[in-house]
Tab-separated table of N, CA and C in Angstrom:
chain	number	residue	atom	x	y	z
A	11	MET	N	-9.447	24.204	-6.401
A	11	MET	CA	-8.496	24.262	-7.473
A	11	MET	C	-8.349	22.866	-8.043
A	12	ASN	N	-8.767	22.670	-9.241
A	12	ASN	CA	-8.698	21.356	-9.858
A	12	ASN	C	-7.986	21.507	-11.190
A	13	THR	N	-6.677	21.682	-11.104
A	13	THR	CA	-5.893	21.880	-12.305
A	13	THR	C	-4.618	21.096	-12.189
A	14	GLY	N	-3.887	20.976	-13.287
A	14	GLY	CA	-2.559	20.395	-13.178
A	14	GLY	C	-2.306	19.250	-14.114
A	15	THR	N	-1.174	18.607	-13.827
A	15	THR	CA	-0.718	17.579	-14.736
A	15	THR	C	-0.404	16.279	-14.026
A	16	GLY	N	-1.033	15.999	-12.929
A	16	GLY	CA	-0.756	14.722	-12.275
A	16	GLY	C	-0.656	14.865	-10.781
A	17	ASN	N	-0.107	13.849	-10.159
A	17	ASN	CA	-0.041	13.895	-8.711
A	17	ASN	C	1.274	13.362	-8.173
A	18	SER	N	2.349	13.502	-8.934
A	18	SER	CA	3.618	12.979	-8.454
A	18	SER	C	4.205	13.892	-7.397
A	19	ASN	N	4.858	13.321	-6.431
A	19	ASN	CA	5.569	14.068	-5.415
A	19	ASN	C	6.637	13.156	-4.844
A	20	PRO	N	7.740	12.950	-5.610
A	20	PRO	CA	8.749	11.995	-5.171
A	20	PRO	C	9.450	12.451	-3.914
A	21	ASN	N	10.055	11.509	-3.227
A	21	ASN	CA	10.811	11.835	-2.036
A	21	ASN	C	11.960	12.731	-2.415
A	22	SER	N	12.256	13.651	-1.554
A	22	SER	CA	13.303	14.611	-1.826
A	22	SER	C	14.628	14.137	-1.285
A	23	GLY	N	15.674	14.475	-1.994
A	23	GLY	CA	17.010	14.236	-1.503
A	23	GLY	C	17.500	15.403	-0.679
A	24	ASN	N	16.643	16.342	-0.360
A	24	ASN	CA	16.996	17.542	0.369
A	24	ASN	C	16.114	17.646	1.593
A	25	SER	N	16.635	18.254	2.621
A	25	SER	CA	15.874	18.387	3.860
A	25	SER	C	14.741	19.371	3.743
A	26	GLY	N	14.746	20.199	2.689
A	26	GLY	CA	13.672	21.162	2.498
A	26	GLY	C	13.846	22.412	3.325
A	27	ASN	N	15.009	22.582	3.975
A	27	ASN	CA	15.197	23.740	4.828
A	27	ASN	C	15.738	24.943	4.075
A	28	GLY	N	15.843	24.862	2.769
A	28	GLY	CA	16.296	25.983	1.977
A	28	GLY	C	17.785	25.971	1.707
A	29	ASP	N	18.543	25.058	2.297
A	29	ASP	CA	19.982	25.011	2.118
A	29	ASP	C	20.338	23.770	1.319
A	30	ILE	N	20.964	23.983	0.167
A	30	ILE	CA	21.341	22.825	-0.634
A	30	ILE	C	22.695	22.297	-0.228
A	31	GLY	N	23.373	23.008	0.645
A	31	GLY	CA	24.656	22.532	1.130
A	31	GLY	C	25.717	22.611	0.052
A	32	ASP	N	26.837	21.946	0.288
A	32	ASP	CA	27.947	21.920	-0.653
A	32	ASP	C	27.620	20.913	-1.742
A	33	ILE	N	27.516	21.391	-2.953
A	33	ILE	CA	27.179	20.517	-4.067
A	33	ILE	C	28.353	19.621	-4.411
A	34	GLY	N	29.570	20.150	-4.342
A	34	GLY	CA	30.758	19.349	-4.582
A	34	GLY	C	30.762	18.745	-5.983
A	35	ASP	N	31.090	17.472	-6.070
A	35	ASP	CA	31.153	16.757	-7.344
A	35	ASP	C	29.755	16.676	-7.937
A	36	THR	N	29.581	17.264	-9.110
A	36	THR	CA	28.256	17.284	-9.731
A	36	THR	C	28.058	16.159	-10.731
A	37	SER	N	28.926	15.156	-10.709
A	37	SER	CA	28.747	14.050	-11.652
A	37	SER	C	27.458	13.296	-11.370
A	38	GLY	N	26.994	13.301	-10.136
A	38	GLY	CA	25.723	12.667	-9.779
A	38	GLY	C	24.613	13.678	-9.635
A	39	VAL	N	24.738	14.825	-10.318
A	39	VAL	CA	23.787	15.914	-10.167
A	39	VAL	C	22.365	15.498	-10.541
A	40	GLY	N	22.199	14.510	-11.411
A	40	GLY	CA	20.869	14.072	-11.815
A	40	GLY	C	20.051	13.517	-10.673
A	41	ASP	N	20.715	13.141	-9.572
A	41	ASP	CA	20.011	12.596	-8.419
A	41	ASP	C	19.484	13.673	-7.485
A	42	ILE	N	19.848	14.927	-7.693
A	42	ILE	CA	19.486	15.999	-6.773
A	42	ILE	C	18.048	16.443	-7.008
A	43	VAL	N	17.301	16.529	-5.917
A	43	VAL	CA	15.944	17.065	-5.940
A	43	VAL	C	15.883	18.175	-4.908
A	44	LEU	N	15.493	19.361	-5.339
A	44	LEU	CA	15.307	20.481	-4.422
A	44	LEU	C	13.825	20.650	-4.160
A	45	GLU	N	13.485	20.902	-2.912
A	45	GLU	CA	12.104	21.228	-2.568
A	45	GLU	C	12.117	22.435	-1.659
A	46	GLN	N	11.155	23.305	-1.870
A	46	GLN	CA	11.031	24.493	-1.038
A	46	GLN	C	9.553	24.787	-0.823
A	47	PRO	N	9.110	24.782	0.422
A	47	PRO	CA	7.712	25.140	0.674
A	47	PRO	C	7.442	26.574	0.211
A	48	ALA	N	6.251	26.795	-0.280
A	48	ALA	CA	5.850	28.130	-0.732
A	48	ALA	C	4.426	28.391	-0.272
A	49	ARG	N	4.209	29.573	0.219
A	49	ARG	CA	2.860	29.964	0.631
A	49	ARG	C	2.251	30.837	-0.448
A	50	GLY	N	1.247	30.299	-1.102
A	50	GLY	CA	0.561	31.052	-2.136
A	50	GLY	C	-0.752	31.606	-1.615
A	51	ARG	N	-1.310	32.505	-2.377
A	51	ARG	CA	-2.632	33.058	-2.083
A	51	ARG	C	-3.467	32.884	-3.337
A	52	LEU	N	-4.516	32.065	-3.241
A	52	LEU	CA	-5.433	31.856	-4.349
A	52	LEU	C	-6.351	33.074	-4.432
A	53	ILE	N	-6.395	33.701	-5.585
A	53	ILE	CA	-7.250	34.866	-5.789
A	53	ILE	C	-8.546	34.363	-6.397
A	54	THR	N	-9.645	34.540	-5.667
A	54	THR	CA	-10.941	34.022	-6.103
A	54	THR	C	-11.628	34.994	-7.056
A	55	ALA	N	-12.713	34.540	-7.680
A	55	ALA	CA	-13.466	35.358	-8.628
A	55	ALA	C	-14.004	36.625	-7.966
A	56	ASP	N	-14.302	36.546	-6.659
A	56	ASP	CA	-14.804	37.739	-5.966
A	56	ASP	C	-13.665	38.506	-5.277
A	57	GLU	N	-12.438	38.264	-5.736
A	57	GLU	CA	-11.226	38.957	-5.314
A	57	GLU	C	-10.849	38.737	-3.849
A	58	ARG	N	-11.347	37.640	-3.266
A	58	ARG	CA	-10.851	37.234	-1.952
A	58	ARG	C	-9.552	36.484	-2.166
A	59	GLU	N	-8.764	36.391	-1.110
A	59	GLU	CA	-7.512	35.643	-1.186
A	59	GLU	C	-7.527	34.553	-0.132
A	60	LEU	N	-7.273	33.328	-0.581
A	60	LEU	CA	-7.259	32.184	0.313
A	60	LEU	C	-5.846	31.606	0.370
A	61	PRO	N	-5.349	31.302	1.578
A	61	PRO	CA	-4.007	30.722	1.664
A	61	PRO	C	-3.971	29.321	1.053
A	62	VAL	N	-2.911	29.048	0.315
A	62	VAL	CA	-2.735	27.760	-0.346
A	62	VAL	C	-1.288	27.298	-0.136
A	63	PRO	N	-1.103	26.178	0.552
A	63	PRO	CA	0.266	25.657	0.683
A	63	PRO	C	0.688	25.011	-0.629
A	64	ALA	N	1.960	25.133	-0.925
A	64	ALA	CA	2.492	24.526	-2.154
A	64	ALA	C	3.946	24.142	-1.900
A	65	MET	N	4.469	23.328	-2.801
A	65	MET	CA	5.874	22.929	-2.734
A	65	MET	C	6.512	23.182	-4.090
A	66	LEU	N	7.523	24.034	-4.115
A	66	LEU	CA	8.316	24.215	-5.321
A	66	LEU	C	9.297	23.059	-5.385
A	67	ARG	N	9.462	22.476	-6.565
A	67	ARG	CA	10.330	21.305	-6.687
A	67	ARG	C	11.128	21.394	-7.975
A	68	TYR	N	12.396	21.031	-7.875
A	68	TYR	CA	13.289	21.002	-9.031
A	68	TYR	C	14.029	19.677	-9.007
A	69	VAL	N	14.011	18.987	-10.130
A	69	VAL	CA	14.682	17.697	-10.267
A	69	VAL	C	15.814	17.902	-11.272
A	70	ALA	N	17.034	17.760	-10.811
A	70	ALA	CA	18.187	18.028	-11.678
A	70	ALA	C	18.205	17.140	-12.915
A	71	ALA	N	17.612	15.960	-12.832
A	71	ALA	CA	17.548	15.063	-13.992
A	71	ALA	C	16.624	15.612	-15.080
A	72	ASP	N	15.788	16.585	-14.737
A	72	ASP	CA	14.902	17.256	-15.689
A	72	ASP	C	15.210	18.753	-15.597
A	73	PRO	N	16.382	19.181	-16.070
A	73	PRO	CA	16.916	20.493	-15.722
A	73	PRO	C	16.185	21.701	-16.290
A	74	LEU	N	15.350	21.518	-17.272
A	74	LEU	CA	14.658	22.656	-17.874
A	74	LEU	C	13.323	22.958	-17.203
A	75	ALA	N	12.878	22.096	-16.302
A	75	ALA	CA	11.542	22.221	-15.722
A	75	ALA	C	11.589	22.521	-14.228
A	76	VAL	N	10.544	23.182	-13.769
A	76	VAL	CA	10.270	23.312	-12.342
A	76	VAL	C	8.858	22.792	-12.118
A	77	HIS	N	8.593	22.378	-10.899
A	77	HIS	CA	7.298	21.799	-10.564
A	77	HIS	C	6.719	22.557	-9.382
A	78	LEU	N	5.418	22.713	-9.390
A	78	LEU	CA	4.705	23.324	-8.277
A	78	LEU	C	3.646	22.326	-7.842
A	79	ASP	N	3.864	21.739	-6.657
A	79	ASP	CA	2.984	20.692	-6.134
A	79	ASP	C	1.983	21.279	-5.145
A	80	PHE	N	0.723	20.901	-5.301
A	80	PHE	CA	-0.320	21.316	-4.383
A	80	PHE	C	-0.896	20.077	-3.703
A	81	PRO	N	-1.127	20.137	-2.391
A	81	PRO	CA	-1.657	18.968	-1.685
A	81	PRO	C	-3.125	18.724	-2.018
A	82	ALA	N	-3.566	17.514	-1.763
A	82	ALA	CA	-4.936	17.105	-2.090
A	82	ALA	C	-5.987	17.994	-1.435
A	83	GLU	N	-5.719	18.488	-0.232
A	83	GLU	CA	-6.757	19.250	0.482
A	83	GLU	C	-7.111	20.581	-0.183
A	84	VAL	N	-6.312	21.055	-1.152
A	84	VAL	CA	-6.667	22.302	-1.823
A	84	VAL	C	-7.262	22.065	-3.207
A	85	SER	N	-7.449	20.819	-3.578
A	85	SER	CA	-7.997	20.469	-4.879
A	85	SER	C	-9.491	20.170	-4.749
A	86	LEU	N	-10.247	20.544	-5.762
A	86	LEU	CA	-11.679	20.282	-5.733
A	86	LEU	C	-11.991	18.792	-5.686
A	87	ASP	N	-11.170	17.981	-6.355
A	87	ASP	CA	-11.444	16.544	-6.370
A	87	ASP	C	-10.587	15.767	-5.357
A	88	ARG	N	-9.927	16.514	-4.464
A	88	ARG	CA	-9.167	15.920	-3.353
A	88	ARG	C	-8.027	15.009	-3.815
A	89	THR	N	-7.393	15.380	-4.920
A	89	THR	CA	-6.178	14.688	-5.349
A	89	THR	C	-5.068	15.726	-5.438
A	90	SER	N	-3.855	15.304	-5.149
A	90	SER	CA	-2.751	16.244	-5.257
A	90	SER	C	-2.560	16.628	-6.723
A	91	VAL	N	-2.036	17.819	-6.941
A	91	VAL	CA	-1.892	18.366	-8.281
A	91	VAL	C	-0.477	18.906	-8.446
A	92	THR	N	0.119	18.635	-9.580
A	92	THR	CA	1.430	19.168	-9.912
A	92	THR	C	1.361	19.908	-11.235
A	93	TRP	N	1.839	21.135	-11.232
A	93	TRP	CA	2.012	21.894	-12.458
A	93	TRP	C	3.489	21.884	-12.778
A	94	THR	N	3.832	21.586	-14.023
A	94	THR	CA	5.214	21.557	-14.480
A	94	THR	C	5.352	22.575	-15.606
A	95	PHE	N	6.362	23.414	-15.494
A	95	PHE	CA	6.579	24.434	-16.522
A	95	PHE	C	8.070	24.760	-16.574
A	96	GLY	N	8.456	25.532	-17.557
A	96	GLY	CA	9.860	25.808	-17.802
A	96	GLY	C	10.509	26.668	-16.727
A	97	ARG	N	11.729	26.298	-16.380
A	97	ARG	CA	12.503	27.103	-15.433
A	97	ARG	C	12.734	28.494	-16.012
A	98	ALA	N	12.959	28.584	-17.328
A	98	ALA	CA	13.157	29.879	-17.976
A	98	ALA	C	11.892	30.740	-17.887
A	99	LEU	N	10.717	30.116	-17.946
A	99	LEU	CA	9.465	30.852	-17.808
A	99	LEU	C	9.381	31.489	-16.423
A	100	LEU	N	9.719	30.738	-15.389
A	100	LEU	CA	9.708	31.302	-14.040
A	100	LEU	C	10.694	32.461	-13.958
A	101	ASP	N	11.874	32.282	-14.491
A	101	ASP	CA	12.899	33.327	-14.476
A	101	ASP	C	12.386	34.583	-15.184
A	102	ASP	N	11.852	34.409	-16.379
A	102	ASP	CA	11.343	35.557	-17.141
A	102	ASP	C	10.169	36.228	-16.433
A	103	GLY	N	9.269	35.409	-15.878
A	103	GLY	CA	8.069	35.935	-15.244
A	103	GLY	C	8.325	36.716	-13.972
A	104	LEU	N	9.472	36.537	-13.365
A	104	LEU	CA	9.810	37.331	-12.181
A	104	LEU	C	10.143	38.776	-12.561
A	105	ARG	N	10.486	39.001	-13.838
A	105	ARG	CA	10.883	40.331	-14.301
A	105	ARG	C	9.823	41.031	-15.142
A	106	SER	N	9.067	40.242	-15.932
A	106	SER	CA	8.079	40.840	-16.826
A	106	SER	C	7.029	39.788	-17.177
A	107	PRO	N	5.865	40.237	-17.646
A	107	PRO	CA	4.828	39.262	-18.008
A	107	PRO	C	5.352	38.264	-19.028
A	108	SER	N	5.146	36.978	-18.732
A	108	SER	CA	5.683	35.908	-19.576
A	108	SER	C	4.710	34.750	-19.609
A	109	GLY	N	4.865	33.946	-20.640
A	109	GLY	CA	4.091	32.719	-20.713
A	109	GLY	C	3.149	32.690	-21.880
A	110	GLY	N	2.611	31.520	-22.066
A	110	GLY	CA	1.661	31.261	-23.126
A	110	GLY	C	1.019	29.919	-22.832
A	111	GLY	N	-0.056	29.629	-23.477
A	111	GLY	CA	-0.700	28.347	-23.222
A	111	GLY	C	-1.285	28.288	-21.826
A	112	ASP	N	-0.914	27.253	-21.082
A	112	ASP	CA	-1.537	26.978	-19.785
A	112	ASP	C	-0.935	27.740	-18.613
A	113	VAL	N	0.266	28.296	-18.761
A	113	VAL	CA	0.933	28.944	-17.629
A	113	VAL	C	1.398	30.337	-18.035
A	114	HIS	N	1.010	31.315	-17.211
A	114	HIS	CA	1.443	32.704	-17.382
A	114	HIS	C	1.973	33.177	-16.033
A	115	ILE	N	3.036	33.972	-16.067
A	115	ILE	CA	3.641	34.472	-14.833
A	115	ILE	C	3.977	35.943	-15.041
A	116	TRP	N	3.681	36.767	-14.007
A	116	TRP	CA	4.029	38.176	-14.113
A	116	TRP	C	4.241	38.785	-12.736
A	117	PRO	N	5.087	39.839	-12.685
A	117	PRO	CA	5.279	40.540	-11.416
A	117	PRO	C	4.012	41.294	-11.042
A	118	CYS	N	3.742	41.369	-9.763
A	118	CYS	CA	2.584	42.103	-9.238
A	118	CYS	C	3.141	43.049	-8.172
A	119	GLY	N	3.589	44.198	-8.594
A	119	GLY	CA	4.285	45.106	-7.691
A	119	GLY	C	5.724	44.644	-7.521
A	120	GLU	N	6.401	45.182	-6.519
A	120	GLU	CA	7.809	44.862	-6.315
A	120	GLU	C	8.029	43.565	-5.554
A	121	ASN	N	7.050	43.126	-4.770
A	121	ASN	CA	7.283	42.014	-3.854
A	121	ASN	C	6.489	40.753	-4.129
A	122	ARG	N	5.638	40.784	-5.124
A	122	ARG	CA	4.791	39.616	-5.383
A	122	ARG	C	4.824	39.248	-6.864
A	123	THR	N	4.532	37.981	-7.100
A	123	THR	CA	4.467	37.458	-8.463
A	123	THR	C	3.200	36.620	-8.587
A	124	VAL	N	2.510	36.769	-9.703
A	124	VAL	CA	1.285	36.014	-9.956
A	124	VAL	C	1.583	34.881	-10.926
A	125	LEU	N	1.081	33.695	-10.591
A	125	LEU	CA	1.121	32.541	-11.491
A	125	LEU	C	-0.316	32.241	-11.883
A	126	GLU	N	-0.564	32.165	-13.158
A	126	GLU	CA	-1.902	31.903	-13.690
A	126	GLU	C	-1.868	30.569	-14.410
A	127	PHE	N	-2.726	29.655	-13.966
A	127	PHE	CA	-2.784	28.313	-14.540
A	127	PHE	C	-4.132	28.103	-15.212
A	128	HIS	N	-4.099	27.618	-16.452
A	128	HIS	CA	-5.317	27.317	-17.203
A	128	HIS	C	-5.413	25.809	-17.386
A	129	SER	N	-6.611	25.269	-17.200
A	129	SER	CA	-6.852	23.853	-17.456
A	129	SER	C	-8.256	23.707	-18.007
A	130	PRO	N	-8.619	22.509	-18.454
A	130	PRO	CA	-9.993	22.293	-18.914
A	130	PRO	C	-11.023	22.537	-17.808
A	131	PHE	N	-10.570	22.523	-16.545
A	131	PHE	CA	-11.482	22.697	-15.414
A	131	PHE	C	-11.627	24.143	-14.992
A	132	GLY	N	-10.813	25.030	-15.543
A	132	GLY	CA	-10.919	26.435	-15.180
A	132	GLY	C	-9.571	27.113	-15.084
A	133	LEU	N	-9.579	28.216	-14.367
A	133	LEU	CA	-8.438	29.096	-14.242
A	133	LEU	C	-8.116	29.259	-12.761
A	134	ALA	N	-6.841	29.277	-12.438
A	134	ALA	CA	-6.420	29.555	-11.061
A	134	ALA	C	-5.372	30.657	-11.088
A	135	LEU	N	-5.591	31.684	-10.284
A	135	LEU	CA	-4.623	32.761	-10.097
A	135	LEU	C	-4.054	32.633	-8.699
A	136	LEU	N	-2.732	32.542	-8.609
A	136	LEU	CA	-2.071	32.430	-7.312
A	136	LEU	C	-0.987	33.484	-7.210
A	137	ARG	N	-0.905	34.085	-6.038
A	137	ARG	CA	0.113	35.097	-5.809
A	137	ARG	C	1.123	34.563	-4.804
A	138	PHE	N	2.402	34.735	-5.110
A	138	PHE	CA	3.488	34.284	-4.244
A	138	PHE	C	4.430	35.450	-3.971
A	139	GLU	N	5.174	35.342	-2.886
A	139	GLU	CA	6.216	36.319	-2.598
A	139	GLU	C	7.333	36.129	-3.621
A	140	THR	N	7.711	37.202	-4.278
A	140	THR	CA	8.753	37.142	-5.302
A	140	THR	C	10.068	36.645	-4.716
A	141	ALA	N	10.405	37.084	-3.518
A	141	ALA	CA	11.681	36.686	-2.912
A	141	ALA	C	11.773	35.167	-2.756
A	142	ALA	N	10.678	34.515	-2.402
A	142	ALA	CA	10.689	33.054	-2.238
A	142	ALA	C	10.890	32.369	-3.583
A	143	LEU	N	10.225	32.862	-4.621
A	143	LEU	CA	10.393	32.276	-5.958
A	143	LEU	C	11.811	32.504	-6.472
A	144	ARG	N	12.330	33.703	-6.248
A	144	ARG	CA	13.693	34.009	-6.700
A	144	ARG	C	14.713	33.146	-5.955
A	145	ARG	N	14.535	32.961	-4.647
A	145	ARG	CA	15.437	32.121	-3.858
A	145	ARG	C	15.434	30.683	-4.403
A	146	PHE	N	14.262	30.157	-4.694
A	146	PHE	CA	14.159	28.820	-5.263
A	146	PHE	C	14.883	28.744	-6.610
A	147	LEU	N	14.639	29.721	-7.465
A	147	LEU	CA	15.261	29.742	-8.782
A	147	LEU	C	16.785	29.777	-8.671
A	148	LEU	N	17.305	30.594	-7.789
A	148	LEU	CA	18.756	30.662	-7.592
A	148	LEU	C	19.317	29.330	-7.104
A	149	ARG	N	18.562	28.634	-6.264
A	149	ARG	CA	18.992	27.316	-5.798
A	149	ARG	C	19.066	26.334	-6.975
A	150	THR	N	18.127	26.437	-7.923
A	150	THR	CA	18.166	25.528	-9.078
A	150	THR	C	19.392	25.810	-9.934
A	151	TYR	N	19.731	27.088	-10.087
A	151	TYR	CA	20.903	27.446	-10.880
A	151	TYR	C	22.203	27.037	-10.192
A	152	ALA	N	22.186	26.921	-8.876
A	152	ALA	CA	23.365	26.436	-8.162
A	152	ALA	C	23.609	24.957	-8.461
A	153	VAL	N	22.530	24.223	-8.732
A	153	VAL	CA	22.649	22.797	-9.054
A	153	VAL	C	22.977	22.599	-10.525
A	154	VAL	N	22.197	23.229	-11.402
A	154	VAL	CA	22.419	23.134	-12.853
A	154	VAL	C	22.404	24.562	-13.396
A	155	PRO	N	23.586	25.131	-13.646
A	155	PRO	CA	23.639	26.508	-14.150
A	155	PRO	C	22.915	26.651	-15.484
A	156	GLU	N	22.369	27.838	-15.689
A	156	GLU	CA	21.708	28.140	-16.954
A	156	GLU	C	22.691	27.945	-18.094
A	157	GLY	N	22.259	27.268	-19.138
A	157	GLY	CA	23.105	27.004	-20.288
A	157	GLY	C	23.925	25.733	-20.171
A	158	GLN	N	23.917	25.109	-18.986
A	158	GLN	CA	24.682	23.879	-18.800
A	158	GLN	C	23.781	22.654	-18.618
A	159	GLU	N	22.523	22.790	-18.999
A	159	GLU	CA	21.602	21.670	-18.927
A	159	GLU	C	22.034	20.607	-19.928
A	160	ASP	N	21.987	19.360	-19.534
A	160	ASP	CA	22.337	18.254	-20.429
A	160	ASP	C	21.093	17.905	-21.237
A	161	LEU	N	20.958	18.541	-22.376
A	161	LEU	CA	19.753	18.365	-23.182
A	161	LEU	C	19.680	16.990	-23.827
A	162	ASP	N	20.815	16.397	-24.145
A	162	ASP	CA	20.784	15.059	-24.740
A	162	ASP	C	20.118	14.072	-23.797
A	163	GLU	N	20.492	14.133	-22.531
A	163	GLU	CA	19.902	13.230	-21.538
A	163	GLU	C	18.408	13.514	-21.367
A	164	ALA	N	18.040	14.789	-21.341
A	164	ALA	CA	16.630	15.157	-21.188
A	164	ALA	C	15.808	14.665	-22.381
A	165	VAL	N	16.349	14.798	-23.590
A	165	VAL	CA	15.647	14.327	-24.788
A	165	VAL	C	15.497	12.801	-24.744
A	166	ASP	N	16.563	12.108	-24.355
A	166	ASP	CA	16.492	10.646	-24.248
A	166	ASP	C	15.410	10.217	-23.264
A	167	ARG	N	15.346	10.880	-22.116
A	167	ARG	CA	14.317	10.543	-21.121
A	167	ARG	C	12.926	10.804	-21.667
A	168	GLY	N	12.775	11.930	-22.357
A	168	GLY	CA	11.478	12.261	-22.932
A	168	GLY	C	11.032	11.270	-23.980
A	169	LEU	N	11.946	10.874	-24.842
A	169	LEU	CA	11.605	9.889	-25.868
A	169	LEU	C	11.283	8.537	-25.245
A	170	THR	N	12.019	8.165	-24.222
A	170	THR	CA	11.742	6.898	-23.534
A	170	THR	C	10.365	6.949	-22.876
A	171	ALA	N	10.023	8.090	-22.291
A	171	ALA	CA	8.707	8.230	-21.663
A	171	ALA	C	7.597	8.127	-22.700
A	172	LEU	N	7.833	8.694	-23.885
A	172	LEU	CA	6.817	8.654	-24.932
A	172	LEU	C	6.676	7.299	-25.598
A	173	PHE	N	7.814	6.676	-25.891
A	173	PHE	CA	7.793	5.455	-26.694
A	173	PHE	C	8.156	4.196	-25.938
A	174	GLY	N	8.563	4.328	-24.701
A	174	GLY	CA	8.942	3.148	-23.935
A	174	GLY	C	10.145	2.470	-24.532
A	175	SER	N	10.131	1.191	-24.528
A	175	SER	CA	11.288	0.425	-25.041
A	175	SER	C	11.063	-0.053	-26.466
A	176	VAL	N	10.217	0.639	-27.223
A	176	VAL	CA	9.907	0.259	-28.600
A	176	VAL	C	11.134	0.368	-29.448
């Protein structure tokens, strides 16, 4: 699997055990990083399924996005890979076929969800347990509820990333 948008995997402010604990005062919510291990199954061209470890990641400072990190050992070029896509896309894709461009998500029966990633290097189809994806999504909403994302801050960060200190 040689797809994605980079190789970032920052240290988590969470133990990764699935419990975000008491959020309490959310004034420092931008510092919260959620991580949840996920076991995917890569569906090959000959319809075999290979286990693929992954890490679901949510950074409250980037409230509209979720990240799916893959370790270097599952990449063709032996570098870690991160796919970043909209939290709303994941939410929609758990219920019905959703997506466009490089990322598509759809339910596969009652208990599984397929994530399809397109890159210049090819296509990857991965199947995950729906319950694990839904649990992760609910944890993100516990940190930053839907509709309460601070878009001004997100836009400022994006513009700074694009233009630097110009």
